[in-house]
Coordinates of C-alpha atoms in Angstrom, one line a residue:
X669 CA -27.2 14.6 -8.7
X670 CA -24.3 15.7 -6.4
X671 CA -22.5 12.4 -5.6
X672 CA -22.3 9.0 -7.1
X673 CA -20.9 6.1 -5.0
X674 CA -19.6 3.2 -7.2
X675 CA -18.2 -0.3 -7.0
X676 CA -17.6 -2.5 -10.0
X677 CA -16.7 -6.2 -10.6
X678 CA -14.6 -6.9 -13.6
X679 CA -13.1 -9.7 -15.7
X680 CA -9.7 -9.9 -17.4
X681 CA -7.4 -12.6 -18.5
X682 CA -4.5 -10.5 -17.3
X683 CA -3.6 -10.9 -13.5
X684 CA -4.3 -7.6 -11.7
X685 CA -1.9 -8.1 -8.8
X686 CA 1.1 -8.6 -11.2
X687 CA 0.3 -5.9 -13.8
X688 CA -1.7 -3.1 -12.2
X689 CA -5.0 -1.8 -13.4
X690 CA -3.8 0.0 -16.5
X691 CA -2.5 -3.1 -18.2
X692 CA -5.3 -5.2 -16.7
X693 CA -8.0 -3.1 -18.2
X694 CA -6.1 -2.8 -21.5
X695 CA -6.7 -6.5 -22.3
X696 CA -9.0 -7.1 -25.3
X697 CA -10.8 -9.5 -23.0
X698 CA -11.5 -7.0 -20.3
X699 CA -15.1 -6.4 -19.4
X700 CA -17.2 -4.9 -16.5
X701 CA -19.5 -7.6 -15.1
X702 CA -21.4 -5.7 -12.4
X703 CA -21.9 -1.9 -11.8
X704 CA -23.1 -1.1 -8.3
X705 CA -24.0 2.5 -7.5
X706 CA -25.8 4.9 -5.2
X707 CA -27.0 8.4 -6.1
X708 CA -26.7 10.9 -3.3
X709 CA -26.4 8.2 -0.7
X710 CA -29.8 6.7 -1.8
X711 CA -30.6 2.9 -2.2
X712 CA -27.9 0.9 -3.9
X713 CA -28.6 -0.4 -7.4
X714 CA -26.7 -3.2 -9.2
X715 CA -26.6 -3.2 -13.0
X716 CA -25.9 -6.7 -14.3
X717 CA -24.0 -5.9 -17.5
X718 CA -23.2 -9.5 -18.1
X719 CA -26.8 -10.5 -18.4
X720 CA -27.7 -7.6 -20.7
X721 CA -28.7 -4.8 -18.4
X722 CA -27.5 -1.2 -19.1
X723 CA -26.1 1.6 -17.0
X724 CA -28.8 4.4 -16.9
X725 CA -28.0 7.3 -19.1
X726 CA -28.0 9.8 -16.3
X727 CA -25.4 7.7 -14.5
X728 CA -23.2 7.4 -17.6
X729 CA -23.4 11.2 -18.0
X730 CA -22.4 11.7 -14.4
X731 CA -19.2 9.7 -14.9
X732 CA -18.0 12.5 -17.3
X733 CA -19.6 15.4 -15.4
X734 CA -17.0 17.2 -13.3
X735 CA -19.7 18.7 -11.1
X736 CA -20.7 15.2 -9.8
X737 CA -18.3 13.8 -7.2
X738 CA -17.6 10.1 -7.8
X739 CA -16.8 8.0 -4.7
X740 CA -15.2 4.6 -4.6
X741 CA -12.8 2.6 -2.3
X742 CA -9.5 2.6 -4.3
X743 CA -11.2 4.9 -6.8
X744 CA -8.3 4.7 -9.3
X745 CA -9.5 1.1 -10.1
X746 CA -13.0 2.3 -10.9
X747 CA -11.9 5.4 -12.8
X748 CA -9.4 3.6 -15.1
X749 CA -11.7 0.6 -15.7
X750 CA -14.7 2.9 -16.5
X751 CA -12.5 4.9 -18.9
X752 CA -11.9 1.7 -20.8
X753 CA -15.6 0.8 -20.7
X754 CA -16.5 4.3 -22.1
X755 CA -14.1 3.7 -25.0
X756 CA -11.2 6.0 -24.0
X757 CA -8.0 5.1 -25.8
X758 CA -4.8 4.0 -24.0
X759 CA -3.3 7.0 -22.3
X760 CA -6.6 8.9 -21.9
X761 CA -8.7 8.6 -18.8
X762 CA -11.6 10.2 -16.9
X763 CA -10.5 13.4 -15.2
X764 CA -9.5 12.5 -11.6
X765 CA -10.5 15.9 -10.3
X766 CA -14.1 14.9 -9.7
X767 CA -13.2 11.5 -8.2
X768 CA -12.7 11.0 -4.4
X769 CA -11.3 7.9 -2.8
X770 CA -12.6 6.6 0.5
X771 CA -9.4 4.5 0.8
X772 CA -7.4 7.7 0.8
X773 CA -9.8 9.1 3.4
X774 CA -9.2 6.1 5.6
X775 CA -5.5 6.4 5.1
X776 CA -5.5 10.0 6.3
X777 CA -7.0 8.7 9.5
X778 CA -4.3 6.0 10.0
X779 CA -6.8 3.2 9.1
X780 CA -6.1 0.0 7.1
X781 CA -5.9 0.2 3.3
X782 CA -8.4 -2.6 2.7
X783 CA -12.2 -2.2 2.7
X784 CA -12.5 -5.2 5.0
X785 CA -9.9 -3.9 7.4
X786 CA -11.5 -0.4 7.6
X787 CA -14.9 -1.9 8.1
X788 CA -13.6 -4.0 11.0
X789 CA -11.8 -1.1 12.8
X790 CA -14.7 1.3 12.4
X791 CA -17.3 -1.3 13.3
X792 CA -19.5 -0.6 10.2
X793 CA -23.0 -1.9 10.4
X794 CA -22.7 -3.2 6.8
X795 CA -19.2 -4.7 6.3
X796 CA -17.7 -6.3 3.2
X797 CA -19.0 -9.9 2.7
X798 CA -16.3 -12.5 3.4
X799 CA -17.4 -14.7 0.5
X800 CA -15.9 -12.1 -1.9
X801 CA -12.5 -13.7 -2.5
X802 CA -14.0 -17.0 -3.7
X803 CA -16.6 -15.3 -5.9
X804 CA -13.9 -13.1 -7.5
X805 CA -11.7 -16.1 -8.2
X806 CA -14.7 -17.9 -9.7
X807 CA -16.1 -15.1 -12.0
X808 CA -13.4 -12.6 -12.5
X809 CA -10.4 -14.7 -13.5
X810 CA -9.8 -17.4 -16.1
X811 CA -10.3 -21.0 -14.9
X812 CA -8.4 -24.1 -15.7
X813 CA -10.1 -26.3 -18.3
X814 CA -11.0 -29.7 -16.9
X815 CA -13.0 -32.7 -17.9
X816 CA -15.5 -31.9 -15.1
X817 CA -16.1 -28.3 -16.3
X818 CA -16.3 -29.2 -20.0
X819 CA -12.9 -27.8 -20.8
X820 CA -14.1 -24.2 -20.3
X821 CA -11.6 -21.5 -19.5
X822 CA -14.1 -19.1 -17.9
X823 CA -17.1 -19.3 -15.5
X824 CA -20.3 -17.5 -16.5
X825 CA -23.4 -16.6 -14.5
X826 CA -25.4 -19.6 -15.9
X827 CA -22.7 -22.0 -14.7
X828 CA -23.6 -21.2 -11.0
X829 CA -26.8 -19.0 -10.8
X830 CA -26.8 -19.1 -6.9
X831 CA -23.2 -17.9 -6.8
X832 CA -24.0 -15.1 -9.3
X833 CA -26.9 -13.8 -7.1
X834 CA -24.5 -13.8 -4.1
X835 CA -22.0 -12.0 -6.2
X836 CA -24.5 -9.2 -7.0
X837 CA -25.2 -8.9 -3.2
X838 CA -21.5 -8.7 -2.6
X839 CA -21.2 -5.9 -5.2
X840 CA -24.1 -4.0 -3.5
X841 CA -22.5 -4.5 -0.1
X842 CA -19.2 -3.0 -1.2
X843 CA -21.1 0.2 -2.1
X844 CA -22.8 0.2 1.2
X845 CA -19.6 -0.3 3.1
X846 CA -17.9 2.5 1.2
X847 CA -20.8 4.8 2.0
X848 CA -20.5 3.7 5.7
X849 CA -16.9 4.8 5.7
X850 CA -17.9 8.2 4.4
X851 CA -20.5 8.5 7.2
X852 CA -18.2 7.4 10.0
X853 CA -15.4 9.7 8.9
X854 CA -17.6 12.7 8.1
X855 CA -16.3 14.6 11.3
X856 CA -12.8 14.5 9.8
X857 CA -13.0 15.6 6.2
X858 CA -10.0 15.4 3.9
X859 CA -8.5 18.9 3.5
X860 CA -8.9 20.3 -0.1
X861 CA -5.1 20.5 -0.5
X862 CA -4.9 16.7 0.0
X863 CA -7.6 16.1 -2.7
X864 CA -5.6 18.4 -5.0
X865 CA -2.4 16.3 -4.2
X866 CA -4.4 13.2 -5.0
X867 CA -5.5 14.6 -8.4
X868 CA -1.8 15.3 -9.2
X869 CA -0.9 11.8 -8.2
X870 CA -3.5 10.3 -10.4
X871 CA -2.4 12.5 -13.3
X872 CA 1.2 11.2 -12.9
X873 CA -0.1 7.6 -12.7
X874 CA -2.2 8.2 -15.8
X875 CA 0.7 9.8 -17.7
X876 CA 3.0 6.9 -17.0
X877 CA 6.6 6.6 -18.2
X878 CA 8.0 5.2 -21.4
X879 CA 9.9 1.9 -21.2
X880 CA 12.6 1.0 -23.6
X881 CA 11.2 -2.5 -24.4
X882 CA 14.1 -3.4 -26.7
X883 CA 16.5 -2.9 -23.8
X884 CA 14.2 -4.8 -21.4
X885 CA 13.8 -7.8 -23.7
X886 CA 17.5 -8.0 -24.5
X887 CA 18.3 -7.7 -20.8
X888 CA 16.0 -10.6 -19.9
X889 CA 17.5 -12.8 -22.6
X890 CA 21.0 -11.8 -21.6
X891 CA 20.3 -12.6 -18.0
X892 CA 19.0 -16.1 -18.8
X893 CA 22.2 -16.8 -20.9
X894 CA 24.4 -15.5 -18.1
X895 CA 22.7 -17.5 -15.4
X896 CA 23.0 -20.7 -17.4
X897 CA 26.7 -20.1 -18.0
X898 CA 27.3 -19.3 -14.3
X899 CA 25.4 -22.3 -13.2
X900 CA 27.3 -24.6 -15.6
X901 CA 30.6 -23.2 -14.4
X902 CA 29.7 -23.8 -10.8
X903 CA 28.5 -27.3 -11.6
X904 CA 31.8 -28.0 -13.2
X905 CA 33.8 -26.6 -10.3
X906 CA 31.8 -28.1 -7.5
X907 CA 30.3 -31.3 -9.1
X908 CA 27.0 -30.3 -7.3
X909 CA 23.7 -31.2 -8.8
X910 CA 22.2 -27.8 -8.0
X911 CA 24.8 -25.2 -7.0
X912 CA 22.0 -22.7 -6.4
X913 CA 20.9 -24.7 -3.4
X914 CA 21.9 -23.0 -0.2
X915 CA 22.1 -26.4 1.6
X916 CA 24.2 -28.1 -1.1
X917 CA 26.6 -25.1 -1.3
X918 CA 27.0 -24.9 2.5
X919 CA 27.9 -28.6 2.6
X920 CA 30.4 -28.2 -0.3
X921 CA 32.1 -25.3 1.5
X922 CA 32.2 -27.3 4.7
X923 CA 33.8 -30.2 2.9
X924 CA 36.4 -27.8 1.6
X925 CA 37.2 -26.3 5.1
X926 CA 34.9 -23.3 5.2
X927 CA 32.0 -23.3 7.7
X928 CA 29.2 -20.8 7.4
X929 CA 25.6 -20.5 8.7
X930 CA 24.5 -18.3 5.9
X931 CA 25.1 -17.4 2.3
X932 CA 23.7 -13.9 2.5
X933 CA 25.4 -11.1 0.5
X934 CA 27.3 -9.6 3.5
X935 CA 28.4 -13.1 4.8
X936 CA 29.7 -14.1 1.3
X937 CA 31.6 -10.8 1.1
X938 CA 33.3 -11.5 4.4
X939 CA 34.1 -15.1 3.3
X940 CA 35.7 -13.8 0.1
X941 CA 38.3 -11.9 2.2
X942 CA 40.0 -15.1 3.5
X943 CA 38.8 -17.8 1.1
X944 CA 41.5 -19.7 -0.9
X945 CA 41.5 -18.9 -4.7
X946 CA 39.4 -21.9 -5.9
X947 CA 36.7 -21.3 -3.3
X948 CA 36.8 -17.6 -3.8
X949 CA 36.0 -18.2 -7.5
X950 CA 33.0 -20.3 -6.6
X951 CA 31.8 -17.7 -4.1
X952 CA 32.2 -14.9 -6.7
X953 CA 30.1 -16.9 -9.2
X954 CA 27.5 -17.4 -6.5
X955 CA 27.4 -13.7 -5.8
X956 CA 26.8 -13.0 -9.4
X957 CA 24.0 -15.5 -9.6
X958 CA 22.3 -14.0 -6.5
X959 CA 21.8 -10.6 -8.3
X960 CA 18.1 -10.2 -8.7
X961 CA 18.3 -7.7 -11.5
X962 CA 16.0 -9.6 -13.7
X963 CA 12.9 -9.1 -11.5
X964 CA 12.6 -5.4 -12.3
X965 CA 12.9 -6.0 -16.0
X966 CA 10.2 -8.7 -15.8
X967 CA 8.0 -6.3 -13.8
X968 CA 8.4 -3.7 -16.6
X969 CA 7.4 -6.3 -19.2
X970 CA 4.3 -7.2 -17.2
X971 CA 3.2 -3.6 -16.4
X972 CA 3.9 -1.8 -19.7
X973 CA 0.8 -0.8 -21.7
X974 CA 0.3 -1.0 -25.5
X975 CA 1.8 2.4 -26.0
X976 CA 5.1 1.3 -24.3
X977 CA 4.4 3.3 -21.2
X978 CA 4.2 1.8 -17.7
X979 CA 1.5 3.3 -15.5
X980 CA 0.2 3.2 -11.9
X981 CA 3.5 3.0 -10.2
X982 CA 2.7 5.2 -7.2
X983 CA 0.3 4.7 -4.4
X984 CA -1.0 7.9 -2.8
X985 CA -0.9 7.9 1.0
X986 CA 0.7 4.4 0.8
X987 CA 2.5 5.0 4.1
X988 CA -0.5 6.1 6.1
X989 CA 1.5 7.0 9.2
X990 CA 3.2 9.9 7.3
X991 CA 1.1 10.2 4.1
X992 CA 4.2 9.4 2.0
X993 CA 3.8 7.6 -1.3
X994 CA 4.6 4.0 -1.8
X995 CA 5.6 2.1 -4.9
X996 CA 3.5 -0.3 -7.0
X997 CA 4.3 -2.8 -9.7
X998 CA 7.9 -2.0 -10.7
X999 CA 8.7 -0.5 -7.3
X1000 CA 10.8 2.6 -8.1
X1001 CA 11.7 3.2 -4.4
X1002 CA 14.4 0.5 -4.4
X1003 CA 16.1 0.7 -7.9
X1004 CA 19.8 -0.4 -7.9
X1005 CA 22.2 2.4 -8.2
X1006 CA 24.5 2.8 -11.2
X1007 CA 28.3 3.4 -11.0
X1008 CA 29.5 2.4 -14.5
X1009 CA 31.5 5.3 -15.9
X1010 CA 30.4 4.4 -19.5
X1011 CA 26.7 3.8 -18.8
X1012 CA 25.6 4.9 -22.3
X1013 CA 28.0 2.5 -24.0
X1014 CA 27.1 -0.4 -21.7
X1015 CA 23.4 0.3 -22.4
X1016 CA 23.9 0.3 -26.2
X1017 CA 25.7 -3.0 -26.1
X1018 CA 22.9 -4.7 -24.0
X1019 CA 20.3 -3.1 -26.2
X1020 CA 21.9 -4.5 -29.3
X1021 CA 22.1 -8.0 -27.7
X1022 CA 25.9 -8.2 -27.8
X1023 CA 26.3 -10.7 -25.0
X1024 CA 30.0 -11.5 -25.7
X1025 CA 31.0 -7.8 -25.7
X1026 CA 29.2 -7.2 -22.4
X1027 CA 30.9 -10.2 -20.9
X1028 CA 34.3 -9.2 -22.2
X1029 CA 34.2 -5.6 -21.2
X1030 CA 32.3 -5.8 -17.9
X1031 CA 32.9 -9.5 -16.8
X1032 CA 30.0 -9.4 -14.3
X1033 CA 27.0 -9.5 -16.6
X1034 CA 24.3 -9.7 -13.8
X1035 CA 25.8 -6.6 -12.1
X1036 CA 25.9 -4.7 -15.4
X1037 CA 22.3 -5.5 -16.1
X1038 CA 21.4 -4.4 -12.6
X1039 CA 23.1 -1.1 -13.0
X1040 CA 21.2 -0.5 -16.3
X1041 CA 17.7 -1.0 -14.8
X1042 CA 17.2 2.8 -14.4
X1043 CA 18.2 3.4 -18.0
X1044 CA 15.1 1.4 -19.2
X1045 CA 13.0 4.5 -18.4
X1046 CA 13.2 6.8 -21.3
X1047 CA 11.4 10.0 -22.4
X1048 CA 9.1 10.3 -25.4
X1049 CA 10.7 11.0 -28.7
X1050 CA 12.2 14.5 -29.0
X1051 CA 12.3 15.0 -25.2
X1052 CA 14.7 14.5 -22.3
X1053 CA 14.5 13.9 -18.6
X1054 CA 15.1 16.7 -16.1
X1055 CA 15.9 15.1 -12.7
X1056 CA 15.8 17.4 -9.7
X1057 CA 16.4 16.3 -6.1
X1058 CA 16.1 18.0 -2.7
X1059 CA 19.5 18.3 -0.9
X1060 CA 19.4 16.7 2.6
X1061 CA 15.7 17.4 3.0
X1062 CA 15.2 15.6 6.3
X1063 CA 18.3 17.1 7.9
X1064 CA 17.1 20.6 6.9
X1065 CA 13.5 20.0 8.2
X1066 CA 14.6 18.6 11.6
X1067 CA 17.1 21.5 12.0
X1068 CA 14.3 24.0 11.1
X1069 CA 11.8 22.5 13.6
X1070 CA 14.3 22.2 16.4
X1071 CA 16.0 25.6 15.8
X1072 CA 19.4 24.0 15.6
X1073 CA 21.0 27.2 14.3
X1074 CA 24.5 25.9 13.5
X1075 CA 23.0 23.4 11.1
X1076 CA 20.9 26.1 9.4
X1077 CA 24.0 28.2 9.0
X1078 CA 25.7 25.3 7.2
X1079 CA 22.7 25.0 4.8
X1080 CA 22.6 28.8 4.3
X1081 CA 26.3 28.8 3.2
X1082 CA 25.8 25.7 1.0
X1083 CA 28.1 23.6 3.2
X1084 CA 28.4 19.8 3.5
X1085 CA 26.3 18.7 6.5
X1086 CA 28.4 15.5 7.1
X1087 CA 31.6 17.5 7.3
X1088 CA 29.9 20.2 9.5
X1089 CA 28.4 17.5 11.8
X1090 CA 31.8 15.8 12.2
X1091 CA 33.4 19.2 12.9
X1092 CA 30.8 20.0 15.5
X1093 CA 31.1 16.6 17.1
X1094 CA 34.9 16.5 17.3
X1095 CA 35.6 20.2 17.6
X1096 CA 38.1 20.3 14.6
X1097 CA 37.7 21.6 11.1
X1098 CA 36.6 18.8 8.6
X1099 CA 36.9 19.1 4.8
X1100 CA 35.6 16.5 2.4
X1101 CA 38.9 15.8 0.6
X1102 CA 41.1 17.8 2.9
X1103 CA 41.9 18.4 6.6
X1104 CA 40.5 15.7 8.9
X1105 CA 38.6 14.3 5.8
X1106 CA 38.6 10.8 7.5
X1107 CA 36.1 12.1 10.1
X1108 CA 33.5 12.9 7.5
X1109 CA 32.4 9.3 7.3
X1110 CA 31.8 9.3 11.1
X1111 CA 29.7 12.5 10.6
X1112 CA 27.7 10.9 7.8
X1113 CA 26.9 7.7 9.7
X1114 CA 25.9 9.7 12.8
X1115 CA 23.6 11.9 10.7
X1116 CA 21.9 9.0 9.0
X1117 CA 21.5 6.9 12.2
X1118 CA 21.0 9.2 15.1
X1119 CA 18.5 11.9 14.1
X1120 CA 15.5 10.1 15.5
X1121 CA 16.8 8.9 18.8
X1122 CA 18.9 6.1 17.4
X1123 CA 21.8 4.7 19.5
X1124 CA 24.5 2.1 19.1
X1125 CA 22.0 -0.4 17.5
X1126 CA 21.0 2.2 14.8
X1127 CA 24.7 2.8 14.0
X1128 CA 25.2 -0.9 13.5
X1129 CA 22.1 -1.3 11.4
X1130 CA 23.5 1.5 9.1
X1131 CA 26.7 -0.5 8.6
X1132 CA 29.0 1.4 11.0
X1133 CA 31.1 -1.7 11.7
X1134 CA 31.4 -2.5 8.0
X1135 CA 32.6 1.1 7.5
X1136 CA 35.6 0.5 9.8
X1137 CA 34.2 1.9 13.1
X1138 CA 34.9 -0.2 16.2
X1139 CA 32.4 -1.4 18.7
X1140 CA 34.1 0.8 21.4
X1141 CA 33.7 4.0 19.3
X1142 CA 30.0 3.7 18.9
X1143 CA 28.7 4.9 22.3
X1144 CA 31.1 7.9 22.1
X1145 CA 29.8 8.7 18.6
X1146 CA 26.2 8.7 20.0
X1147 CA 27.2 11.0 22.9
X1148 CA 29.2 13.4 20.6
X1149 CA 26.2 13.7 18.1
X1150 CA 23.7 14.4 20.9
X1151 CA 26.0 17.0 22.5
X1152 CA 26.5 18.7 19.2
X1153 CA 22.7 18.8 18.6
X1154 CA 21.1 19.7 22.0
X1155 CA 18.1 21.4 20.4
X1156 CA 17.2 18.3 18.4
X1157 CA 17.4 16.2 21.5
X1158 CA 15.2 18.8 23.3
X1159 CA 12.7 18.6 20.4
X1160 CA 12.4 14.9 20.8
X1161 CA 11.4 15.1 24.4
X1162 CA 9.2 18.2 23.9
X1163 CA 7.2 16.2 21.4
X1164 CA 7.1 13.2 23.8
X1165 CA 5.7 15.4 26.5
X1166 CA 3.1 17.1 24.2
X1167 CA 1.8 13.7 22.9
X1168 CA 1.6 12.2 26.4
X1169 CA -0.4 15.3 27.7
X1170 CA -2.7 15.1 24.7
X1171 CA -3.5 11.4 25.3
X1172 CA -3.5 11.4 29.1
X1173 CA -5.3 14.7 29.8
X1174 CA -7.0 15.4 26.4
X1175 CA -5.0 18.7 26.4
X1176 CA -4.5 20.5 23.1
X1177 CA -1.0 22.1 23.0
X1178 CA 1.0 23.9 20.4
X1179 CA 4.8 23.9 20.2
X1180 CA 7.4 24.0 17.5
X1181 CA 4.7 25.0 14.9
X1182 CA 2.9 21.7 15.7
X1183 CA -0.5 21.1 17.4
X1184 CA -1.1 18.0 19.5
X1185 CA -4.7 17.1 20.2
X1186 CA -6.9 14.1 21.1
X1187 CA -10.6 13.6 20.2
X1188 CA -13.0 10.9 19.2
X1189 CA -10.5 8.2 20.1
X1190 CA -7.8 9.7 17.8
X1191 CA -4.5 11.4 18.4
X1192 CA -3.8 14.2 15.9
X1193 CA -0.5 16.0 15.2
X1194 CA -1.2 19.0 13.0
X1195 CA 1.7 19.8 10.8
X1196 CA 2.8 23.3 9.7
X1197 CA 1.1 22.6 6.3
X1198 CA -2.2 22.1 8.1
X1199 CA -2.3 18.4 7.3
X1200 CA -2.9 16.1 10.3
X1201 CA -1.1 12.9 11.3
X1202 CA -3.6 10.5 12.9
X1203 CA -3.1 7.7 15.4
X1204 CA -5.9 5.3 16.1
X1205 CA -7.2 4.6 19.7
X1206 CA -4.1 6.0 21.6
X1207 CA -3.5 5.3 25.2
X1208 CA -0.7 5.4 27.8
X1209 CA 1.0 2.0 27.9
X1210 CA 4.2 0.3 29.0
X1211 CA 7.2 -0.3 26.6
X1212 CA 9.5 -3.3 26.6
X1213 CA 11.8 -1.6 29.1
X1214 CA 9.0 -1.1 31.6
X1215 CA 8.7 2.7 31.0
X1216 CA 5.6 4.7 30.1
X1217 CA 4.9 5.2 26.4
X1218 CA 2.1 6.0 24.0
X1219 CA 0.5 3.0 22.3
X1220 CA -1.9 3.1 19.3
X1221 CA -3.4 0.8 16.7
X1222 CA -1.9 0.4 13.3
X1223 CA -0.2 -1.8 10.7
X1224 CA 2.9 -3.3 12.3
X1225 CA 6.0 -5.0 10.8
X1226 CA 4.0 -8.2 10.4
X1227 CA 1.6 -6.3 8.1
X1228 CA -1.2 -7.0 10.6
X1229 CA -3.4 -4.6 12.5
X1230 CA -2.0 -4.5 16.0
X1231 CA -1.2 -2.3 18.9
X1232 CA 2.1 -0.4 18.5
X1233 CA 4.1 1.7 20.9
X1234 CA 5.9 4.9 20.2
X1235 CA 7.7 7.8 22.0
X1236 CA 9.1 11.2 21.3
X1237 CA 11.9 10.5 18.7
X1238 CA 9.7 8.1 16.8
X1239 CA 6.9 10.7 16.6
X1240 CA 9.6 13.2 15.5
X1241 CA 10.6 10.9 12.7
X1242 CA 7.0 10.7 11.5
X1243 CA 6.7 14.5 11.7
X1244 CA 9.9 15.2 9.8
X1245 CA 9.2 12.6 7.1
X1246 CA 5.6 13.8 6.8
X1247 CA 6.8 17.4 6.4
X1248 CA 9.3 16.4 3.8
X1249 CA 6.5 14.7 2.0
X1250 CA 4.4 17.9 2.2
X1251 CA 7.3 19.9 0.7
X1252 CA 7.6 17.4 -2.2
X1253 CA 3.9 17.8 -2.8
X1254 CA 4.2 21.6 -2.8
X1255 CA 6.9 21.3 -5.4
X1256 CA 4.7 18.9 -7.4
X1257 CA 1.9 21.5 -7.3
X1258 CA 4.2 24.3 -8.5
X1259 CA 5.5 22.1 -11.3
X1260 CA 2.2 20.4 -12.1
X1261 CA 2.1 21.4 -15.7
X1262 CA 5.7 20.2 -16.5
X1263 CA 4.9 16.5 -17.2
X1264 CA 6.1 14.9 -14.0
X1265 CA 6.5 11.2 -14.8
X1266 CA 8.2 9.9 -11.6
X1267 CA 9.1 10.9 -8.1
X1268 CA 11.4 8.7 -6.0
X1269 CA 11.9 9.7 -2.4
X1270 CA 12.8 13.4 -2.6
X1271 CA 13.4 13.5 -6.4
X1272 CA 11.2 14.6 -9.3
X1273 CA 11.6 13.3 -12.9
X1274 CA 10.1 15.5 -15.6
X1275 CA 9.7 14.6 -19.3
X1276 CA 10.7 17.9 -20.8
X1277 CA 11.2 19.5 -24.2
X1278 CA 14.8 20.3 -24.9
X1279 CA 14.3 24.1 -24.3
X1280 CA 13.0 23.7 -20.8
X1281 CA 15.4 25.2 -18.2
X1282 CA 16.8 22.9 -15.6
X1283 CA 17.8 25.8 -13.5
X1284 CA 14.2 27.1 -13.5
X1285 CA 12.9 23.7 -12.4
X1286 CA 15.4 23.5 -9.5
X1287 CA 14.6 27.1 -8.5
X1288 CA 10.8 26.3 -8.5
X1289 CA 11.4 23.0 -6.6
X1290 CA 13.6 24.9 -4.0
X1291 CA 10.9 27.4 -3.2
X1292 CA 9.9 27.4 0.5
X1293 CA 6.2 26.8 1.1
X1294 CA 4.5 29.8 2.7
X1295 CA 3.8 27.7 5.9
X1296 CA 7.5 27.0 6.4
X1297 CA 9.1 30.4 6.8
X1298 CA 12.8 30.2 7.6
X1299 CA 13.2 26.7 6.2
X1300 CA 16.1 26.7 3.7
X1301 CA 15.6 24.4 0.7
X1302 CA 17.8 23.6 -2.2
X1303 CA 17.3 21.4 -5.2
X1304 CA 20.0 20.2 -7.6
X1305 CA 19.5 18.4 -10.9
X1306 CA 20.7 17.2 -14.3
X1307 CA 19.4 16.6 -17.8
X1308 CA 19.7 13.1 -19.3
X1309 CA 18.4 11.1 -22.3
X1310 CA 17.5 8.2 -20.0
X1311 CA 16.9 7.8 -16.3
X1312 CA 20.0 7.3 -14.1
X1313 CA 21.5 8.2 -10.8
X1314 CA 23.9 11.1 -11.4

C-alpha cells in the first residue's frame, strides 16, 4: 500500500463550526459513523462502524505508517478525528507528515476551498452529492426531541434506513470526488516545500496555545455586569425602552436636535465633538456598549480543549490568491490592540473578578476588557512567550523587487521608512520627533496606501482625512510618492505587460526574478521561492473604465465564485504579499523546533523556556532565504509572561 484516500462521517454533540475539530472530537459523545476509503486509487469501500463493521487491520496499520500517504479533502479533520478514534489523548495526534490534503492542492491552484466548489470548477465526472447537507444534519448532529420522534435527541440508522443507505453512498462519493481532484491536478503537483510548510502548520495547530480560563470567565461575567449597568444608565437618561436599538436612539437624538443617518463608530466620534454635555454622555455610553470585546472571550471558551489549550486557529493557504494563512475560531488576525500602561495590573484585577476596582480605575470597562484579550493567551507553566516580528516586511520586499535603491539604503542603515519616504517626497530632512516631524504622518499614510497603485481613494480609505490631511492635499501626495518611487511604478507596469503577454500570446517571460506563463487554462506567476501563484481561466477583458485588463475566475468580495479583473499593481500586491508569506514560512522552518504557538501577520510567538535567547530567535528570523539574495530583513522582539502588543 502506497496511498490511502479517506473520507469519514462523524457525530458529536458539540457544534463543529463554532468550536473547531479539536474540541468537536474531544467530546465524550464523539464517534465515527462511516469510514470511506480507497487503497492505491482502487475501488472505494465504506465501513459502517455504526452498524458493527470494523476497519480492516491493514488500513488501521496504514493510518500510523509514515510510509503510506493518506489523502483527504481538508485532511486535518480526518487526521484529528482518527487520532481520537485510535485512542490518542488530548494534545497527541497522528503525525501530519504522511498526510496530504487535496483542499490545499486545490488552493495552490486558485480553486475554491470546498469539495463541491472544486468539483464544479474542474468538471469532475463524480461530484459531491447535493443531498449531503441534509443527511449530515440528520445523522451527525443532535436533534430536537419532539412528540413525533418519541422525544429522542439523536437519529440512528434504523430511524431512516433509506436515508442511511444514501448517506453511505454520499460517503463513498466524497472519496471518489477527492481522488478525481488528485487526477485532474496531477499535472501540477504541490512542491515538496509546500507540503513541508503544511506539516509545520499542522504541528502548530496540534500544539495549540494555552488559554487563561480564569481570566476569560471573569471577563465574560464582568462584561455582562458592565453591559447591564450601561443599559440601565442609558434607559434612565433617555427613557427609551431599548437604548441599544439604532432606530430608537436615532429618533431620540433627532428629538434632542441631533440628526444622523448612522451610529457607526466613526460617526459617533464625530458627533461627540459638537454634542452638548447631556447628549455626549449618552453617546459615550453607547460607544462603550458597542465594544464587541466579549465575542473573542466567548470564542476562547468554545474552542478550548480539556487541557486548557485552544487548537486549530490557522488555516493553511486560507488566502488562495497568495497562499497566506487565514484565521479560524478565535480569529487571531484582528485582535484589539492594547495601550494600557499598567496592563499587568489591569489584568490581575479582572482575573480576580474585582469589578468595582476596574470600573473605578479604568472607567470604561468594555474598553479595558477589549485591551486585555491578547493577555488571555499564556505560556505553559515555567515558560514565557518570545514574540518576534518582521520590520516593514512588505516595504522591504517591494523595494527589493523593484530595485528602489534609496529605500534599501534606509533599511541597511536601520532608518525609519516613514520619515525617509516623507523626506524623499518633500525634499527636506524629516526626523520622527525632530525637524519636520509633522511630515512623517504624511509619509506613513502614503506608504500604507500607495504601494500597490492606490490613489486618492486609497488614502481616504486609510483614514487620511481623519488624520488631518485636506482633500486638496491628496492628489499632490499621490504624485509626490510616485515621483519619489519611480522604480516601483515601473515595476507595476512591467508586471502588467508580462501578465498581458502571457495571457494573450501564451509567452513565457522572466523579469524581476519572476516568471509569467500560461498553460492548461491557468496563468502562473512563479515567485523567487519557486512557489507559483495561480489564476484560473485567465483572459483579456475590459475593466469598468473601458480599458483592457486581465480577468480570471476566483472568490470575489461576495464570497462567490465569479470572474474578477486585475492589473499590474494588483498583481504586484499579490506577489509582494505572497513573497512576505514565503519569508515567514522560511523563518518558521528555521525555528520549527522552538515550539511556535502562534503567528499573526508577520509575527511569530514562541512558547519558550526562560533560558532561550530572544536575540538568537530574532537573528534566525531575520535570515534572508537563499532565493532572495540582497533582500534586507530585520526582526525585533520581546519576552512576555502573557501575549500582548509591545
